[in-house]
Tab-separated table of C-alpha atoms in Angstrom:
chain	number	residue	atom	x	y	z
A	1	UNK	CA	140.222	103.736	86.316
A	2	UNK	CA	141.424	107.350	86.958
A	3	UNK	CA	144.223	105.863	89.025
A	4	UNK	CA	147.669	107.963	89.200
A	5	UNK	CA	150.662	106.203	89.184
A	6	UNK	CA	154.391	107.462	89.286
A	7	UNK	CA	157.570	105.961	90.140
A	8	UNK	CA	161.444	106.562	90.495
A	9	UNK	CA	162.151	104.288	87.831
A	10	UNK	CA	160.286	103.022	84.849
A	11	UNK	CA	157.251	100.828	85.296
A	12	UNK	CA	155.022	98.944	82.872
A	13	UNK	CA	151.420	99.037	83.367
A	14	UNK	CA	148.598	96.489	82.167
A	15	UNK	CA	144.909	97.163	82.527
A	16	UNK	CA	143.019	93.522	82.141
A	17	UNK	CA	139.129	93.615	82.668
A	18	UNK	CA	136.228	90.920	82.642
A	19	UNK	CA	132.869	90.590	84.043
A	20	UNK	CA	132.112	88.346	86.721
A	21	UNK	CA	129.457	86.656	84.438
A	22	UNK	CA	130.699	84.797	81.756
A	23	UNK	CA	134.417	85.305	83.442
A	24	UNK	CA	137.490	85.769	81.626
A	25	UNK	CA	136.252	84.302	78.196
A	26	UNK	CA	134.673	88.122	78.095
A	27	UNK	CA	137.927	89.433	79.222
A	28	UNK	CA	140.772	91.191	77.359
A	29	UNK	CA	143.411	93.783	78.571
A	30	UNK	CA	145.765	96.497	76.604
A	31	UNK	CA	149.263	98.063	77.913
A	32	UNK	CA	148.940	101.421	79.618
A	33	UNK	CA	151.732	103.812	77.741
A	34	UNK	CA	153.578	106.207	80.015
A	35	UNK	CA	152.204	109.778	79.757
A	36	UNK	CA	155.450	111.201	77.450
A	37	UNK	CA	153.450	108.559	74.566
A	38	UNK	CA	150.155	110.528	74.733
A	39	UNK	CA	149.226	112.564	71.797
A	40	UNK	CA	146.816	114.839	70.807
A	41	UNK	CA	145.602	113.504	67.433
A	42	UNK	CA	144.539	110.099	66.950
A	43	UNK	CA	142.496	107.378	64.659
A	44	UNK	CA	140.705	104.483	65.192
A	45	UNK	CA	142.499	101.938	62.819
A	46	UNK	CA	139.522	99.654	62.546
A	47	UNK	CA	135.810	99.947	63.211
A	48	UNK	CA	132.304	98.938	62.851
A	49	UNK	CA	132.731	99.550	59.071
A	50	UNK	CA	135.019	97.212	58.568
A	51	UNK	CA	133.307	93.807	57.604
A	52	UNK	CA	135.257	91.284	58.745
A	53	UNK	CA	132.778	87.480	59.052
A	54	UNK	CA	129.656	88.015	61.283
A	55	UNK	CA	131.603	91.124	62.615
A	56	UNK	CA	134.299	91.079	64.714
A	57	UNK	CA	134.161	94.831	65.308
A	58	UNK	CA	130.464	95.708	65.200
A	59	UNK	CA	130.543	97.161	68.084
A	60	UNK	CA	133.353	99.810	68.742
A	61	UNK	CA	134.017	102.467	71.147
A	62	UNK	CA	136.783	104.388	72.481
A	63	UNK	CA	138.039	105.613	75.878
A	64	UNK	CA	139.659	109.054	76.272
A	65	UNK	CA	142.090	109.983	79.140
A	66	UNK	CA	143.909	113.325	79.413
A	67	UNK	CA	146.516	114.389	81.990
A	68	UNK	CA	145.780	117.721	82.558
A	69	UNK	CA	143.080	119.524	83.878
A	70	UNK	CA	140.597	121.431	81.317
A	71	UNK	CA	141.321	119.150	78.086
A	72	UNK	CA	139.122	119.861	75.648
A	73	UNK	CA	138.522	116.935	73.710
A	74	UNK	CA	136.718	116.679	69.890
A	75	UNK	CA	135.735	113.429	68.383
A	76	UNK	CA	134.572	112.844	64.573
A	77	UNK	CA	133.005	109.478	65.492
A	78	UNK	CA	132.158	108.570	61.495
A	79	UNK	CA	135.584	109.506	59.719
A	80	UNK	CA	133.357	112.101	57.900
A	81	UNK	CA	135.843	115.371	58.655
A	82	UNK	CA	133.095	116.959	61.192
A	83	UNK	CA	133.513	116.531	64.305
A	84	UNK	CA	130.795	115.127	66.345
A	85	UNK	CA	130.968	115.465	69.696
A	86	UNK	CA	133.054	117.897	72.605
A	87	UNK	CA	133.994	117.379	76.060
A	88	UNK	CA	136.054	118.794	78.462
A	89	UNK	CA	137.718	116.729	81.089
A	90	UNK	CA	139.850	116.912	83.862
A	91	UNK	CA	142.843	115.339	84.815
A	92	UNK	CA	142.298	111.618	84.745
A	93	UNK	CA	138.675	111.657	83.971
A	94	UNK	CA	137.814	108.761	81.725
A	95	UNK	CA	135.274	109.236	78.461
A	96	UNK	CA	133.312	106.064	76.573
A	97	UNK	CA	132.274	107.253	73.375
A	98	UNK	CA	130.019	104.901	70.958
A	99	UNK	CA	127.612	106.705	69.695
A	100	UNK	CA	124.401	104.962	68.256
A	101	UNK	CA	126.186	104.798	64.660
A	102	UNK	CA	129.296	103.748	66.435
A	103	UNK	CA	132.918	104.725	66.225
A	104	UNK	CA	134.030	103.932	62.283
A	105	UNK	CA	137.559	103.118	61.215
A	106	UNK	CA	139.255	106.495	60.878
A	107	UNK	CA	137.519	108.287	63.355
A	108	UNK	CA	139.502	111.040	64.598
A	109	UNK	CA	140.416	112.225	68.142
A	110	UNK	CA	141.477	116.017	68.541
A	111	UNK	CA	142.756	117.305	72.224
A	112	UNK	CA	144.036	120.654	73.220
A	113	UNK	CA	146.250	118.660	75.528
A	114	UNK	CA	148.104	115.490	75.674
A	115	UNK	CA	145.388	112.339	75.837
A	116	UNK	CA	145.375	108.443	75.797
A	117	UNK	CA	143.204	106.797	73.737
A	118	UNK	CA	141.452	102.820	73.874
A	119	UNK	CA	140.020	101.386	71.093
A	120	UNK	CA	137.464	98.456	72.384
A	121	UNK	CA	136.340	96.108	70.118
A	122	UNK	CA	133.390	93.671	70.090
A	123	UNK	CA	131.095	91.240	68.527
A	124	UNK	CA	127.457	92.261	69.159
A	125	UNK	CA	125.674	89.378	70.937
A	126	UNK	CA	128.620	87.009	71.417
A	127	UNK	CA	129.159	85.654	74.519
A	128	UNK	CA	133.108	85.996	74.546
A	129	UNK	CA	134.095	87.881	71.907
A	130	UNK	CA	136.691	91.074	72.772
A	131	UNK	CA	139.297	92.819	70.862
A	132	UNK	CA	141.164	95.889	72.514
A	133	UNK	CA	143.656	98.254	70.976
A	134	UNK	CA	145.890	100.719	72.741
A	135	UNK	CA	145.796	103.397	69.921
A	136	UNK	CA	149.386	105.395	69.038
A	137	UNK	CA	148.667	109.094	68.776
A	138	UNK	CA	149.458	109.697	64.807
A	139	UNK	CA	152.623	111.777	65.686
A	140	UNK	CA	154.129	108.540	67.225
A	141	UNK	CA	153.176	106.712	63.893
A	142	UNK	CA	155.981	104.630	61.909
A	143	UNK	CA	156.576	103.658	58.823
A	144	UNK	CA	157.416	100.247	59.858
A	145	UNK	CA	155.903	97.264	62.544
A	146	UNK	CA	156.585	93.835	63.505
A	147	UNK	CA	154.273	91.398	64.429
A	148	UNK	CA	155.576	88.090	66.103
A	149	UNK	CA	151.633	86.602	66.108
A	150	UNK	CA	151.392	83.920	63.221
A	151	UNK	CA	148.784	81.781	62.414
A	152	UNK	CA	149.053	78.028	64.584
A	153	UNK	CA	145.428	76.579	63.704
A	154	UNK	CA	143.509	76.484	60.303
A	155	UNK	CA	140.219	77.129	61.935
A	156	UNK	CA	142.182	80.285	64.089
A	157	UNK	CA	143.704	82.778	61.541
A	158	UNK	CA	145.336	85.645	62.748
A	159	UNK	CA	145.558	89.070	60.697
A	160	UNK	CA	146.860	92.333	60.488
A	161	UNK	CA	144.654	95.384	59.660
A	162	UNK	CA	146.312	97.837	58.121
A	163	UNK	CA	145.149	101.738	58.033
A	164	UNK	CA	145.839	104.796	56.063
A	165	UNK	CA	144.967	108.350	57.339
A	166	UNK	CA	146.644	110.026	54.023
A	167	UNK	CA	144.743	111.451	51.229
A	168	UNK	CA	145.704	109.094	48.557
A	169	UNK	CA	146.279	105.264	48.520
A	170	UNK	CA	149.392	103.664	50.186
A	171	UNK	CA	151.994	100.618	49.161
A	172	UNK	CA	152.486	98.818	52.346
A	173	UNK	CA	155.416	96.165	51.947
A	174	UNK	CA	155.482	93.138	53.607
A	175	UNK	CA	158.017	90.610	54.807
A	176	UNK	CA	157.469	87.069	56.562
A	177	UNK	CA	159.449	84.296	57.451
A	178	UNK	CA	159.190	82.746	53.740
A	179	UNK	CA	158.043	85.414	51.477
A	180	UNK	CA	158.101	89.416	51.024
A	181	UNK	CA	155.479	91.400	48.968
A	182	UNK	CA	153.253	94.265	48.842
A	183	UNK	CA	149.969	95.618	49.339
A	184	UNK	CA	147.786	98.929	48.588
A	185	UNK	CA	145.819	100.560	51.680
A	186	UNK	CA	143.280	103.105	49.913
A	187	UNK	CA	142.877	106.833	51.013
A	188	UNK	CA	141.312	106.573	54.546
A	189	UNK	CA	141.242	102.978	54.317
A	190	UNK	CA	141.886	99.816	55.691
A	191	UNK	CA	143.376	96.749	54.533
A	192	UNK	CA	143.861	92.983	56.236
A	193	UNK	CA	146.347	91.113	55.562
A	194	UNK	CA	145.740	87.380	56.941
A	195	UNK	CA	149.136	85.909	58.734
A	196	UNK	CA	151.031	83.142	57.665
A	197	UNK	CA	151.193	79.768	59.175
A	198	UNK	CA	154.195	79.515	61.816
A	199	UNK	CA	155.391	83.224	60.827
A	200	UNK	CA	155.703	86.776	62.016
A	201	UNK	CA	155.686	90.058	59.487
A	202	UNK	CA	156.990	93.150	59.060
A	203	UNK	CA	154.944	95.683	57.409
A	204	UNK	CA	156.893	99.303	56.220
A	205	UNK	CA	156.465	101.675	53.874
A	206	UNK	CA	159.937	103.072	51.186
A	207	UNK	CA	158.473	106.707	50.755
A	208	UNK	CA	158.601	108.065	54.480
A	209	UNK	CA	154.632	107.475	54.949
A	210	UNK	CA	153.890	106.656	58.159
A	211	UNK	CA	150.550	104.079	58.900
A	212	UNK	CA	148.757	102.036	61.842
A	213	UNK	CA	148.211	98.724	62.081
A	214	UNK	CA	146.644	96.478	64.802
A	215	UNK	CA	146.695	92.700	65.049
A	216	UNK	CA	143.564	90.840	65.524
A	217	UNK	CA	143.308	87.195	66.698
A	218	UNK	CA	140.779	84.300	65.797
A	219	UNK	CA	139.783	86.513	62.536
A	220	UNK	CA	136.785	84.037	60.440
A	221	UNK	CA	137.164	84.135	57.334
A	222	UNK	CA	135.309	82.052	54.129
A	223	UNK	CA	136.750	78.457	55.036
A	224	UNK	CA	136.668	78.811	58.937
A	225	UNK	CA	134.157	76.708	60.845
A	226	UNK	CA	133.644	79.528	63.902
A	227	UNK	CA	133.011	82.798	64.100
A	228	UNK	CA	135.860	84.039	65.850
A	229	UNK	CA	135.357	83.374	69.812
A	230	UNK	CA	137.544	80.477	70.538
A	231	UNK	CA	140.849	82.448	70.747
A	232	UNK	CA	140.091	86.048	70.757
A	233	UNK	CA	142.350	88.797	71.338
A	234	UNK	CA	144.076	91.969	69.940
A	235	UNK	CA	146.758	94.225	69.908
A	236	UNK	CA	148.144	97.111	68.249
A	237	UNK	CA	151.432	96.097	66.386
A	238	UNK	CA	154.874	97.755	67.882
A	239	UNK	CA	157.091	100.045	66.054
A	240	UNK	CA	160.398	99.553	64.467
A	241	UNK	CA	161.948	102.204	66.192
A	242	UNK	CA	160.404	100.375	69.858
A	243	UNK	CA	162.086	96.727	69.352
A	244	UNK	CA	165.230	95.710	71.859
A	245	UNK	CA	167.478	93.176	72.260
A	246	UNK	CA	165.741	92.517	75.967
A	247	UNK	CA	161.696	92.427	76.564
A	248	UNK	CA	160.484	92.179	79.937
A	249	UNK	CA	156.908	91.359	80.451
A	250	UNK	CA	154.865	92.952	82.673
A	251	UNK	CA	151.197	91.521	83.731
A	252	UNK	CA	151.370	88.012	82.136
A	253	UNK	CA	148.668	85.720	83.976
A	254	UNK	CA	148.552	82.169	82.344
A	255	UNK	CA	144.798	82.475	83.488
A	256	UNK	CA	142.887	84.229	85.897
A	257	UNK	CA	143.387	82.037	89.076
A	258	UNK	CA	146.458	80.890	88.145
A	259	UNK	CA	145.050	77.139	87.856
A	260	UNK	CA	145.870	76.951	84.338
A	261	UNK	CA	148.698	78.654	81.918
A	262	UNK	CA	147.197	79.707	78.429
A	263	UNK	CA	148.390	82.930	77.711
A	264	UNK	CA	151.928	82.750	76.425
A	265	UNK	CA	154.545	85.045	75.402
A	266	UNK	CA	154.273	85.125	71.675
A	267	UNK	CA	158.561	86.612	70.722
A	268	UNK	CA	160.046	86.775	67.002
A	269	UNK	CA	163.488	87.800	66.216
A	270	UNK	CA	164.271	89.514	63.476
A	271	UNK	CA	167.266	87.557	62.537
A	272	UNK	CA	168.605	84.136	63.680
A	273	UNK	CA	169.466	84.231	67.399
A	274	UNK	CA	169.407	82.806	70.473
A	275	UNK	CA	166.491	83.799	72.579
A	276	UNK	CA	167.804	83.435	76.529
A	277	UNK	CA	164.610	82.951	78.973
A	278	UNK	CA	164.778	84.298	82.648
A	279	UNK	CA	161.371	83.051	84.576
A	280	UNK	CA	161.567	85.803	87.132
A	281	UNK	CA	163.544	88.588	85.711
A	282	UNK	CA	166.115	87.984	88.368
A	283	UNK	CA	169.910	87.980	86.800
A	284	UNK	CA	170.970	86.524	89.805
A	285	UNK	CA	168.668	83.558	89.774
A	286	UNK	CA	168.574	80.386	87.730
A	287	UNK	CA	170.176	77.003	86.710
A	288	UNK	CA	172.128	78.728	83.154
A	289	UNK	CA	174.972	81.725	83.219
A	290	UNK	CA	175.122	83.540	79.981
A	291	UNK	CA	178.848	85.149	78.568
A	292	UNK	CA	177.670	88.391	80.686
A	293	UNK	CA	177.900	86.479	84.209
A	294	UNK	CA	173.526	86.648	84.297
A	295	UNK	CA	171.689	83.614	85.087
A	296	UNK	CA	168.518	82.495	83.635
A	297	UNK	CA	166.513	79.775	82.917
A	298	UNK	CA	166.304	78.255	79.713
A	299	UNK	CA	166.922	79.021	75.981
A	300	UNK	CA	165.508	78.754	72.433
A	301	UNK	CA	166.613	78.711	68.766
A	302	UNK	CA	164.585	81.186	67.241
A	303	UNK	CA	164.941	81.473	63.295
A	304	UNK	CA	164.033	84.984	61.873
A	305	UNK	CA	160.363	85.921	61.908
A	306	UNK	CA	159.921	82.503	63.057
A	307	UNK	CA	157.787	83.267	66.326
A	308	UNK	CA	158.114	81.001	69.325
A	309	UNK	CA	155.463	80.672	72.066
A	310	UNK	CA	156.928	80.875	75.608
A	311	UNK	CA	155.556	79.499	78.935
A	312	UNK	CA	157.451	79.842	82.443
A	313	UNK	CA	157.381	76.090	83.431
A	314	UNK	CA	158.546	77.002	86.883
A	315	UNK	CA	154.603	75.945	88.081
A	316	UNK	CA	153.399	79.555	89.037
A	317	UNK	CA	151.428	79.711	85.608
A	318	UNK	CA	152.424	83.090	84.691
A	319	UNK	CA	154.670	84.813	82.661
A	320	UNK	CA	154.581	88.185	85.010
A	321	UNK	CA	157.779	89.364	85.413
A	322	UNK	CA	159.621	86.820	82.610
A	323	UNK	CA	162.893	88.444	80.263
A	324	UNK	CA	163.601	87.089	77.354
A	325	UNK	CA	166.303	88.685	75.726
A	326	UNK	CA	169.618	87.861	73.328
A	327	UNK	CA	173.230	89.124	73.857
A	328	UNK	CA	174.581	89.292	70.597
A	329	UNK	CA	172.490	92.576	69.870
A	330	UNK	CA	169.420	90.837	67.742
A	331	UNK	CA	165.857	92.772	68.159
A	332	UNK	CA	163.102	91.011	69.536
A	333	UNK	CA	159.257	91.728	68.898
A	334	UNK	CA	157.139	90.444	71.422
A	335	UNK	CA	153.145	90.728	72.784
């Protein structure tokens, strides 16, 4: 960590960790927003009080980053109101906290000056088990998300959690591939919402409230057979106002010596379209021309909120690099 990067044009950034003992079954990585997406007020959005089978995030810390000298950073690890601990850092100085009680869902991050904040999420005494959020500081809060993760196995749900910093209890609509709904998020609160089989979600709010929500992989619930640590992984869900008709992915190993390709690119549109599929990013390379004179690769029907899984079959066994992208205008959501 502590690294400095800047660049003429726009980057994206990945940090992806694992220890060399078990190997990348431990391992899990989050996207590194660009310094103008710091804040100076966040919230954990789930935590160590949030039960969720033999507990999925019983262990939970976070990781505080400021870029500029002399932050002074205040942390109210137990969502009580009080804050707990203070720190000052310096420019790219990197601070764990998990106390002994451990951070709890709504904890709250205060900074004199501009921060980044981790959330890191863990199952005590598993041997894989990792779930890591890159947190949105609250002023960069929406009132809507997409998800394009759905449920593909019984025995591997996927849900979304969803949290409320406001003072009184929150109607969260919903809308999948099949059905729309609602549900309440109490004061403070958080609420999970278990993903449909074969569908993506949006989640909004009608009265200008904005929320968080994250999106946890592998969740156990009363009829799964595992506890959660066959196909772990998190993320925190992405903005209405951040979708676009083009996604280009940055780190996207298929494994971690590139022997194998199991990490795919999980897309959703959010209306019927045409999802075009450039391996290398590389308009000028590729067997297909679209109506814009850019090659590419290969294509996909892609039904609304119907997510489709995405490999590059070009036999590097990585996605690093890939666009996927429409040209009739259509949003895509994409991890």
């Amino acid at each position: 960590g502590q690294d400095k990067i800047a660049a003429s044009k726009a980057v994206a950034v990945t940090f992806a960790s694992w220890p060399v003992s078990p190997g990348p079954v431990l391992g899990d990585a989050f996207e590194v927003l660009d310094t103008s997406k710091h804040g100076t007020n966040f919230y954990a959005t789930v935590g160590e009080n949030v039960v969720v089978g033999s507990g999925i995030f019983n262990y939970s810390a976070l990781i505080i980053m400021p870029s500029q000298n002399g932050t002074v950073v205040r942390v109210d690890t137990n969502a009580d109101g009080s804050m707990d601990l203070t720190n000052t850092l310096a420019q790219g100085q990197s601070w764990l906290v998990n106390t002994n009680g451990g951070i709890q869902a709504g904890a709250r991050v205060l900074s004199s000056a501009p921060v980044q904040v981790h959330l890191l999420t863990a199952r005590r005494n598993s041997a894989y088990q990792n779930r890591w959020f890159t947190l949105h500081p609250r002023e960069r809060w929406s009132t809507g998300y997409y998800s394009p993760v759905a449920k593909t196995a019984n025995n591997d749900p996927a849900a979304v959690f969803l949290f409320n910093a406001g003072a009184s209890a929150l109607t969260v609509n919903y809308q999948t591939a099949t059905a729309s709904g609602s549900t309440n998020v109490a004061a403070g609160g958080v609420t999970q919402f278990l993903m449909p089989t074969n569908s993506g979600a949006r989640f909004f709010t009608t009265n200008g409230t904005a929320f968080a929500a994250v999106h946890a992989m592998d969740v156990p619930t009363a009829s799964t057979s595992n506890n959660g640590d066959d196909y772990d992984w998190g993320c925190s869900l992405l903005p209405a106002d951040a979708l676009s008709p083009t996604i280009l992915i940055g780190y996207g190993a298929g494994s971690s010596t590139l022997t194998a390709n199991g990490s795919p690119v999980w897309a959703m549109a959010v209306s019927n379209a045409t999802l075009l599929i450039d391996f290398d990013g590389n308009p000028a390379t590729g067997p297909l021309i679209d109506g814009n004179g850019r090659r590419y690769n290969t294509s996909v029907a892609a039904l609304a909120f119907r997510p489709v899984r995405i490999y590059d079959t070009s036999g590097d066994n990585s996605q690093t690099g890939m666009k996927v992208y429409t040209t009739n205008g259509v949003y895509i959501a994409a991890v």
